[in-house]
Amino acid sequence: MKSDKISYIIAGFIVISLIVLLSFILTNSFSAYDNSEMVTKIYYVDNISISQKEIIKKFNEINKGKIEVIGVNLPFEIFSTNERKELLARYLRNKSDMIDIIAVDQIWVKRFSKWAYPMTGLYNKYFKNKLLDIALSSCYADSILVALPLYLDISVMFYRDDILQSYPNYKEIEKKLQAGITWEEFIKLFSIYSNSYPIYTFQGDDYEGLICFYSELMAMEGKSFIENDSVNLNDPVNYKTLSFIYDLIYKYKISPKIVAKLKENSSYEYFLKNNGLFLRAWPGFESTFKSYLKTNNKNIVLKKCPNPYFEGGEKKSVLGGWHLMINKNSKKISEAEKFIEFILSTESQKILFEKDNFLPVNKALYEDSSYLNTYPNLLFYKELFKTGTYRPNHSNYT
Protein backbone atom coordinates (compact mmCIF):
# COMPACT_ATOMS: atom_id res chain seq x y z
CA MET A 1 0.00 0.00 0.00
CA LYS A 2 2.82 2.37 0.95
CA SER A 3 4.72 1.51 -2.25
CA ASP A 4 1.58 2.25 -4.30
CA LYS A 5 1.36 5.70 -2.70
CA ILE A 6 5.01 6.42 -3.47
CA SER A 7 4.48 5.29 -7.08
CA TYR A 8 1.56 7.70 -7.50
CA ILE A 9 3.58 10.59 -6.11
CA ILE A 10 6.50 9.82 -8.44
CA ALA A 11 4.06 9.55 -11.36
CA GLY A 12 2.61 12.93 -10.41
CA PHE A 13 6.06 14.54 -10.38
CA ILE A 14 6.67 13.15 -13.85
CA VAL A 15 3.31 14.43 -15.16
CA ILE A 16 3.87 17.98 -13.89
CA SER A 17 7.53 18.10 -14.94
CA LEU A 18 6.89 16.79 -18.46
CA ILE A 19 4.07 19.27 -19.14
CA VAL A 20 6.09 22.24 -17.90
CA LEU A 21 9.26 21.10 -19.68
CA LEU A 22 7.48 20.47 -22.99
CA SER A 23 5.79 23.85 -22.81
CA PHE A 24 9.12 25.54 -22.06
CA ILE A 25 10.81 23.86 -25.03
CA LEU A 26 7.99 24.78 -27.41
CA THR A 27 7.90 28.39 -26.20
CA ASN A 28 11.62 28.84 -26.72
CA SER A 29 11.54 27.07 -30.10
CA PHE A 30 8.84 29.39 -31.42
CA SER A 31 10.50 32.48 -29.98
CA ALA A 32 13.54 31.81 -32.15
CA TYR A 33 11.35 32.60 -35.18
CA ASP A 34 9.14 35.22 -33.57
CA ASN A 35 10.48 38.44 -32.10
CA SER A 36 7.10 39.49 -30.71
CA GLU A 37 6.43 39.67 -26.99
CA MET A 38 6.50 36.18 -25.43
CA VAL A 39 3.27 34.77 -24.09
CA THR A 40 3.18 34.42 -20.29
CA LYS A 41 2.32 30.83 -19.44
CA ILE A 42 0.41 30.09 -16.25
CA TYR A 43 0.53 26.53 -14.89
CA TYR A 44 -2.64 25.53 -13.08
CA VAL A 45 -2.69 22.18 -11.24
CA ASP A 46 -6.04 20.54 -10.59
CA ASN A 47 -8.28 17.65 -11.53
CA ILE A 48 -9.04 19.42 -14.81
CA SER A 49 -12.71 18.73 -15.53
CA ILE A 50 -14.74 19.28 -18.70
CA SER A 51 -15.97 22.63 -17.43
CA GLN A 52 -12.49 23.79 -16.45
CA LYS A 53 -11.13 22.89 -19.88
CA GLU A 54 -13.83 25.07 -21.43
CA ILE A 55 -13.06 27.98 -19.10
CA ILE A 56 -9.32 27.70 -19.77
CA LYS A 57 -9.99 27.68 -23.52
CA LYS A 58 -12.17 30.80 -23.29
CA PHE A 59 -9.61 32.63 -21.16
CA ASN A 60 -6.79 31.76 -23.57
CA GLU A 61 -8.80 32.95 -26.55
CA ILE A 62 -9.56 36.28 -24.86
CA ASN A 63 -5.91 36.74 -23.83
CA LYS A 64 -4.33 35.32 -26.99
CA GLY A 65 -0.76 36.51 -27.47
CA LYS A 66 -0.56 37.70 -23.85
CA ILE A 67 -1.42 34.98 -21.33
CA GLU A 68 -1.89 31.26 -21.76
CA VAL A 69 -3.16 29.01 -18.98
CA ILE A 70 -1.88 25.44 -19.13
CA GLY A 71 -3.86 22.93 -17.14
CA VAL A 72 -1.82 20.25 -15.39
CA ASN A 73 -4.27 17.42 -14.82
CA LEU A 74 -4.07 15.22 -11.72
CA PRO A 75 -7.27 13.14 -12.12
CA PHE A 76 -9.08 11.72 -9.11
CA GLU A 77 -9.18 8.35 -10.87
CA ILE A 78 -5.39 8.12 -10.45
CA PHE A 79 -4.53 10.40 -7.54
CA SER A 80 -6.51 10.33 -4.31
CA THR A 81 -6.85 13.61 -2.40
CA ASN A 82 -4.18 12.37 0.04
CA GLU A 83 -1.70 11.55 -2.76
CA ARG A 84 -2.38 14.84 -4.51
CA LYS A 85 -1.80 16.73 -1.26
CA GLU A 86 1.60 15.08 -0.68
CA LEU A 87 2.67 15.62 -4.28
CA LEU A 88 1.87 19.34 -4.21
CA ALA A 89 3.39 19.81 -0.76
CA ARG A 90 6.70 18.36 -1.98
CA TYR A 91 6.76 20.70 -4.96
CA LEU A 92 5.98 23.78 -2.89
CA ARG A 93 8.37 22.78 -0.10
CA ASN A 94 11.20 23.01 -2.64
CA LYS A 95 10.23 26.65 -3.34
CA SER A 96 9.60 25.77 -6.97
CA ASP A 97 8.12 28.49 -9.20
CA MET A 98 7.07 25.96 -11.88
CA ILE A 99 3.48 25.92 -10.60
CA ASP A 100 1.53 29.20 -10.44
CA ILE A 101 -1.98 28.23 -9.32
CA ILE A 102 -2.99 25.16 -7.37
CA ALA A 103 -6.39 23.84 -6.40
CA VAL A 104 -6.46 22.76 -2.75
CA ASP A 105 -9.01 20.81 -0.77
CA GLN A 106 -10.52 23.26 1.72
CA ILE A 107 -9.10 21.19 4.57
CA TRP A 108 -5.52 21.80 3.35
CA VAL A 109 -5.70 25.59 3.67
CA LYS A 110 -3.88 25.99 6.98
CA ARG A 111 -1.11 23.58 6.03
CA PHE A 112 -0.58 25.16 2.60
CA SER A 113 -0.88 28.76 3.81
CA LYS A 114 2.90 29.11 4.25
CA TRP A 115 3.31 28.70 0.47
CA ALA A 116 0.39 30.94 -0.51
CA TYR A 117 0.34 34.47 -1.87
CA PRO A 118 -2.23 36.56 0.08
CA MET A 119 -5.55 37.03 -1.73
CA THR A 120 -6.84 40.08 0.15
CA GLY A 121 -5.97 42.54 -2.62
CA LEU A 122 -7.64 40.45 -5.33
CA TYR A 123 -10.71 39.86 -3.15
CA ASN A 124 -11.17 43.55 -2.28
CA LYS A 125 -10.75 44.59 -5.91
CA TYR A 126 -13.17 42.16 -7.56
CA PHE A 127 -15.09 39.97 -5.12
CA LYS A 128 -15.98 41.87 -1.95
CA ASN A 129 -19.48 40.75 -0.84
CA LYS A 130 -19.82 38.69 -4.03
CA LEU A 131 -18.81 35.25 -2.72
CA LEU A 132 -20.75 32.97 -0.38
CA ASP A 133 -19.70 33.57 3.22
CA ILE A 134 -19.87 29.84 3.99
CA ALA A 135 -17.35 29.14 1.21
CA LEU A 136 -15.07 32.09 2.05
CA SER A 137 -14.92 31.20 5.75
CA SER A 138 -12.58 28.25 5.09
CA CYS A 139 -10.11 30.33 3.04
CA TYR A 140 -8.38 31.97 6.00
CA ALA A 141 -5.29 31.02 7.98
CA ASP A 142 -4.53 33.10 11.08
CA SER A 143 -7.00 35.75 9.87
CA ILE A 144 -5.19 36.11 6.52
CA LEU A 145 -7.05 35.36 3.29
CA VAL A 146 -4.74 32.86 1.59
CA ALA A 147 -7.15 31.30 -0.92
CA LEU A 148 -10.38 31.95 -2.78
CA PRO A 149 -13.11 29.31 -3.17
CA LEU A 150 -13.53 27.70 -6.58
CA TYR A 151 -16.65 25.65 -5.83
CA LEU A 152 -18.47 24.15 -2.88
CA ASP A 153 -19.24 20.52 -2.15
CA ILE A 154 -21.70 19.17 0.35
CA SER A 155 -22.59 15.58 1.17
CA VAL A 156 -25.97 14.39 0.01
CA MET A 157 -27.85 11.10 -0.22
CA PHE A 158 -28.95 9.82 -3.62
CA TYR A 159 -31.47 7.07 -4.08
CA ARG A 160 -32.84 4.91 -6.88
CA ASP A 161 -36.37 6.21 -7.17
CA ASP A 162 -37.21 3.55 -9.78
CA ILE A 163 -36.55 0.87 -7.13
CA LEU A 164 -38.23 2.78 -4.31
CA GLN A 165 -41.42 3.17 -6.34
CA SER A 166 -42.01 -0.58 -6.02
CA TYR A 167 -42.50 -0.16 -2.26
CA PRO A 168 -46.20 -0.23 -1.20
CA ASN A 169 -45.77 2.86 1.02
CA TYR A 170 -43.62 4.75 -1.51
CA LYS A 171 -45.31 8.17 -1.14
CA GLU A 172 -44.99 8.15 2.63
CA ILE A 173 -41.34 7.06 2.49
CA GLU A 174 -40.40 9.68 -0.09
CA LYS A 175 -42.03 12.39 2.00
CA LYS A 176 -39.94 11.35 5.00
CA LEU A 177 -36.76 11.24 2.93
CA GLN A 178 -37.26 14.71 1.51
CA ALA A 179 -38.05 16.20 4.93
CA GLY A 180 -35.07 14.46 6.52
CA ILE A 181 -35.26 11.00 8.04
CA THR A 182 -33.63 9.81 11.25
CA TRP A 183 -31.05 7.02 11.15
CA GLU A 184 -33.22 5.03 13.53
CA GLU A 185 -36.22 5.13 11.17
CA PHE A 186 -34.03 4.64 8.09
CA ILE A 187 -32.59 1.41 9.51
CA LYS A 188 -36.01 0.18 10.65
CA LEU A 189 -37.58 0.82 7.24
CA PHE A 190 -34.87 -0.62 5.01
CA SER A 191 -32.88 -3.27 6.89
CA ILE A 192 -35.54 -5.89 6.03
CA TYR A 193 -34.55 -5.54 2.37
CA SER A 194 -30.81 -6.04 2.91
CA ASN A 195 -30.86 -9.50 1.31
CA SER A 196 -32.29 -8.10 -1.92
CA TYR A 197 -29.70 -5.43 -2.75
CA PRO A 198 -27.20 -3.09 -1.05
CA ILE A 199 -29.25 -0.61 0.97
CA TYR A 200 -26.67 2.03 1.90
CA THR A 201 -23.36 2.47 0.08
CA PHE A 202 -20.76 4.82 1.53
CA GLN A 203 -17.01 5.46 1.14
CA GLY A 204 -15.21 3.47 3.85
CA ASP A 205 -11.68 3.06 2.54
CA ASP A 206 -8.70 4.35 4.52
CA TYR A 207 -8.74 7.91 3.14
CA GLU A 208 -10.27 11.35 3.54
CA GLY A 209 -13.74 10.32 2.33
CA LEU A 210 -14.22 8.14 5.41
CA ILE A 211 -13.14 11.03 7.64
CA CYS A 212 -15.80 13.21 5.99
CA PHE A 213 -18.50 10.68 6.90
CA TYR A 214 -17.10 10.27 10.41
CA SER A 215 -16.90 14.08 10.98
CA GLU A 216 -20.46 14.48 9.77
CA LEU A 217 -21.81 11.85 12.19
CA MET A 218 -19.86 13.45 15.05
CA ALA A 219 -21.28 16.87 14.18
CA MET A 220 -24.81 15.45 14.38
CA GLU A 221 -24.05 14.85 18.06
CA GLY A 222 -22.56 18.33 18.45
CA LYS A 223 -19.01 17.01 18.75
CA SER A 224 -15.68 17.09 16.89
CA PHE A 225 -12.84 14.58 17.05
CA ILE A 226 -10.37 17.46 17.51
CA GLU A 227 -10.97 19.44 20.68
CA ASN A 228 -8.66 21.80 22.60
CA ASP A 229 -5.95 21.38 19.95
CA SER A 230 -5.74 17.61 20.32
CA VAL A 231 -7.34 14.49 18.89
CA ASN A 232 -9.94 13.23 21.31
CA LEU A 233 -10.68 9.53 20.81
CA ASN A 234 -11.85 8.87 24.37
CA ASP A 235 -15.11 10.78 24.22
CA PRO A 236 -18.13 8.42 24.48
CA VAL A 237 -19.66 10.11 21.41
CA ASN A 238 -16.51 9.25 19.44
CA TYR A 239 -16.84 5.60 20.41
CA LYS A 240 -20.56 5.67 19.58
CA THR A 241 -19.85 7.15 16.14
CA LEU A 242 -17.16 4.62 15.26
CA SER A 243 -19.39 1.80 16.50
CA PHE A 244 -22.27 3.07 14.39
CA ILE A 245 -20.22 2.99 11.18
CA TYR A 246 -19.16 -0.57 12.02
CA ASP A 247 -22.75 -1.53 12.85
CA LEU A 248 -24.04 -0.31 9.49
CA ILE A 249 -22.15 -3.29 8.03
CA TYR A 250 -22.16 -5.97 10.72
CA LYS A 251 -25.19 -5.32 12.94
CA TYR A 252 -27.83 -3.68 10.77
CA LYS A 253 -26.40 -5.21 7.58
CA ILE A 254 -27.60 -2.33 5.41
CA SER A 255 -24.09 -1.64 4.07
CA PRO A 256 -22.05 -4.33 2.26
CA LYS A 257 -18.62 -5.31 3.60
CA ILE A 258 -17.00 -4.04 0.41
CA VAL A 259 -17.57 -0.41 1.47
CA ALA A 260 -14.36 -0.73 3.51
CA LYS A 261 -12.51 -0.77 0.17
CA LEU A 262 -14.51 1.91 -1.64
CA LYS A 263 -13.60 5.51 -2.47
CA GLU A 264 -15.81 7.94 -4.39
CA ASN A 265 -15.52 6.58 -7.92
CA SER A 266 -15.50 2.91 -6.92
CA SER A 267 -18.50 3.42 -4.62
CA TYR A 268 -20.46 5.09 -7.41
CA GLU A 269 -19.68 2.24 -9.78
CA TYR A 270 -20.58 -0.38 -7.16
CA PHE A 271 -23.85 1.36 -6.30
CA LEU A 272 -25.02 1.41 -9.92
CA LYS A 273 -23.71 -2.01 -10.93
CA ASN A 274 -25.36 -3.75 -7.96
CA ASN A 275 -28.64 -1.82 -7.96
CA GLY A 276 -27.95 -0.16 -4.64
CA LEU A 277 -30.84 1.76 -3.09
CA PHE A 278 -29.07 4.63 -1.28
CA LEU A 279 -25.67 6.23 -1.84
CA ARG A 280 -23.79 8.79 0.21
CA ALA A 281 -22.13 11.02 -2.37
CA TRP A 282 -21.30 14.52 -3.57
CA PRO A 283 -23.33 16.69 -5.99
CA GLY A 284 -21.02 15.95 -8.93
CA PHE A 285 -22.34 12.37 -9.03
CA GLU A 286 -25.62 13.65 -10.43
CA SER A 287 -23.99 14.84 -13.66
CA THR A 288 -21.52 11.96 -14.05
CA PHE A 289 -23.43 8.84 -12.98
CA LYS A 290 -24.20 7.81 -16.57
CA SER A 291 -20.48 7.48 -17.25
CA TYR A 292 -20.35 4.63 -14.73
CA LEU A 293 -22.97 2.63 -16.61
CA LYS A 294 -21.70 0.11 -19.14
CA THR A 295 -25.01 0.33 -20.97
CA ASN A 296 -27.32 3.28 -21.42
CA ASN A 297 -29.87 2.23 -18.83
CA LYS A 298 -32.72 4.66 -19.28
CA ASN A 299 -34.73 2.99 -16.51
CA ILE A 300 -32.55 4.42 -13.74
CA VAL A 301 -34.27 7.31 -11.97
CA LEU A 302 -32.00 9.09 -9.52
CA LYS A 303 -33.23 11.44 -6.80
CA LYS A 304 -31.52 13.14 -3.86
CA CYS A 305 -32.41 14.05 -0.29
CA PRO A 306 -30.69 15.24 2.91
CA ASN A 307 -28.57 12.78 4.88
CA PRO A 308 -30.21 10.82 7.72
CA TYR A 309 -29.59 12.22 11.21
CA PHE A 310 -29.74 10.81 14.74
CA GLU A 311 -32.95 11.15 16.72
CA GLY A 312 -32.52 14.08 19.09
CA GLY A 313 -29.44 15.26 17.15
CA GLU A 314 -28.89 17.89 14.47
CA LYS A 315 -29.25 17.59 10.73
CA LYS A 316 -25.74 17.90 9.30
CA SER A 317 -24.02 17.62 5.93
CA VAL A 318 -20.25 17.82 5.76
CA LEU A 319 -18.94 20.60 3.53
CA GLY A 320 -16.16 20.11 1.06
CA GLY A 321 -14.99 22.04 -1.93
CA TRP A 322 -11.84 23.20 -3.61
CA HIS A 323 -10.05 26.50 -3.31
CA LEU A 324 -7.52 28.30 -5.48
CA MET A 325 -4.13 29.37 -4.17
CA ILE A 326 -1.35 31.27 -5.89
CA ASN A 327 2.16 29.98 -5.24
CA LYS A 328 4.00 32.81 -3.46
CA ASN A 329 7.14 31.88 -5.40
CA SER A 330 5.40 32.36 -8.75
CA LYS A 331 6.91 35.01 -10.98
CA LYS A 332 3.54 35.59 -12.68
CA ILE A 333 1.36 36.77 -9.82
CA SER A 334 -0.66 39.40 -11.72
CA GLU A 335 -1.41 37.01 -14.59
CA ALA A 336 -2.44 34.30 -12.12
CA GLU A 337 -4.79 36.78 -10.42
CA LYS A 338 -6.32 37.62 -13.77
CA PHE A 339 -7.20 33.97 -14.40
CA ILE A 340 -8.69 33.55 -10.92
CA GLU A 341 -10.78 36.67 -11.51
CA PHE A 342 -12.03 35.02 -14.72
CA ILE A 343 -12.82 31.58 -13.29
CA LEU A 344 -14.77 33.09 -10.38
CA SER A 345 -16.84 35.35 -12.62
CA THR A 346 -20.57 34.72 -12.94
CA GLU A 347 -20.27 33.29 -16.44
CA SER A 348 -17.45 30.88 -15.55
CA GLN A 349 -19.26 29.76 -12.41
CA LYS A 350 -22.28 28.95 -14.57
CA ILE A 351 -20.08 26.75 -16.77
CA LEU A 352 -18.70 24.91 -13.70
CA PHE A 353 -22.22 24.22 -12.47
CA GLU A 354 -23.91 23.40 -15.77
CA LYS A 355 -21.18 21.11 -17.08
CA ASP A 356 -19.96 19.38 -13.90
CA ASN A 357 -22.54 20.22 -11.21
CA PHE A 358 -19.87 22.04 -9.17
CA LEU A 359 -21.80 24.21 -6.72
CA PRO A 360 -21.09 27.90 -7.36
CA VAL A 361 -19.48 30.20 -4.80
CA ASN A 362 -20.58 33.35 -6.63
CA LYS A 363 -23.67 34.77 -4.89
CA ALA A 364 -25.14 36.12 -8.13
CA LEU A 365 -26.27 32.65 -9.26
CA TYR A 366 -28.29 32.12 -6.07
CA GLU A 367 -29.96 35.54 -6.41
CA ASP A 368 -30.93 35.34 -10.09
CA SER A 369 -34.60 34.22 -10.15
CA SER A 370 -34.58 33.36 -13.85
CA TYR A 371 -31.47 31.22 -13.43
CA LEU A 372 -32.98 29.48 -10.40
CA ASN A 373 -36.12 28.72 -12.41
CA THR A 374 -33.93 27.03 -15.01
CA TYR A 375 -31.80 25.22 -12.43
CA PRO A 376 -33.98 24.55 -9.34
CA ASN A 377 -31.23 22.20 -8.10
CA LEU A 378 -29.48 25.29 -6.77
CA LEU A 379 -32.40 25.97 -4.44
CA PHE A 380 -32.07 22.45 -2.99
CA TYR A 381 -28.37 22.97 -2.28
CA LYS A 382 -28.85 26.53 -1.04
CA GLU A 383 -31.20 25.10 1.60
CA LEU A 384 -28.83 22.21 2.35
CA PHE A 385 -25.99 24.70 3.05
CA LYS A 386 -27.88 25.61 6.24
CA THR A 387 -26.94 22.18 7.60
CA GLY A 388 -23.34 22.47 6.43
CA THR A 389 -20.47 21.61 8.77
CA TYR A 390 -16.72 21.69 8.11
CA ARG A 391 -14.15 19.19 9.23
CA PRO A 392 -11.91 20.44 12.07
CA ASN A 393 -9.87 23.48 11.02
CA HIS A 394 -6.36 22.76 12.29
CA SER A 395 -2.87 23.32 10.87
CA ASN A 396 -1.87 19.72 11.65
CA TYR A 397 -5.16 18.21 10.50
CA THR A 398 -3.73 16.54 7.42
PDB file of C-alpha atoms in Angstrom, residues 106-110 138 208 211-212 214-216 218-219 223-232 318-319 389-398:
ATOM      1  CA  GLN A 106     -10.519  23.260   1.718  1.00  0.00           C
ATOM      2  CA  ILE A 107      -9.102  21.186   4.570  1.00  0.00           C
ATOM      3  CA  TRP A 108      -5.519  21.804   3.346  1.00  0.00           C
ATOM      4  CA  VAL A 109      -5.700  25.592   3.668  1.00  0.00           C
ATOM      5  CA  LYS A 110      -3.877  25.994   6.984  1.00  0.00           C
ATOM      6  CA  SER A 138     -12.576  28.254   5.087  1.00  0.00           C
ATOM      7  CA  GLU A 208     -10.270  11.354   3.543  1.00  0.00           C
ATOM      8  CA  ILE A 211     -13.141  11.028   7.641  1.00  0.00           C
ATOM      9  CA  CYS A 212     -15.801  13.206   5.988  1.00  0.00           C
ATOM     10  CA  TYR A 214     -17.105  10.270  10.411  1.00  0.00           C
ATOM     11  CA  SER A 215     -16.899  14.076  10.977  1.00  0.00           C
ATOM     12  CA  GLU A 216     -20.462  14.481   9.772  1.00  0.00           C
ATOM     13  CA  MET A 218     -19.860  13.446  15.053  1.00  0.00           C
ATOM     14  CA  ALA A 219     -21.282  16.873  14.181  1.00  0.00           C
ATOM     15  CA  LYS A 223     -19.011  17.007  18.748  1.00  0.00           C
ATOM     16  CA  SER A 224     -15.679  17.088  16.893  1.00  0.00           C
ATOM     17  CA  PHE A 225     -12.836  14.576  17.052  1.00  0.00           C
ATOM     18  CA  ILE A 226     -10.371  17.456  17.511  1.00  0.00           C
ATOM     19  CA  GLU A 227     -10.968  19.439  20.684  1.00  0.00           C
ATOM     20  CA  ASN A 228      -8.660  21.796  22.597  1.00  0.00           C
ATOM     21  CA  ASP A 229      -5.946  21.381  19.950  1.00  0.00           C
ATOM     22  CA  SER A 230      -5.740  17.605  20.322  1.00  0.00           C
ATOM     23  CA  VAL A 231      -7.335  14.487  18.890  1.00  0.00           C
ATOM     24  CA  ASN A 232      -9.942  13.229  21.312  1.00  0.00           C
ATOM     25  CA  VAL A 318     -20.252  17.822   5.760  1.00  0.00           C
ATOM     26  CA  LEU A 319     -18.943  20.598   3.534  1.00  0.00           C
ATOM     27  CA  THR A 389     -20.472  21.614   8.765  1.00  0.00           C
ATOM     28  CA  TYR A 390     -16.718  21.688   8.114  1.00  0.00           C
ATOM     29  CA  ARG A 391     -14.147  19.185   9.230  1.00  0.00           C
ATOM     30  CA  PRO A 392     -11.906  20.445  12.072  1.00  0.00           C
ATOM     31  CA  ASN A 393      -9.868  23.477  11.023  1.00  0.00           C
ATOM     32  CA  HIS A 394      -6.360  22.763  12.287  1.00  0.00           C
ATOM     33  CA  SER A 395      -2.866  23.317  10.866  1.00  0.00           C
ATOM     34  CA  ASN A 396      -1.874  19.722  11.647  1.00  0.00           C
ATOM     35  CA  TYR A 397      -5.165  18.206  10.499  1.00  0.00           C
ATOM     36  CA  THR A 398      -3.729  16.542   7.415  1.00  0.00           C
TER      37      THR A 398
END
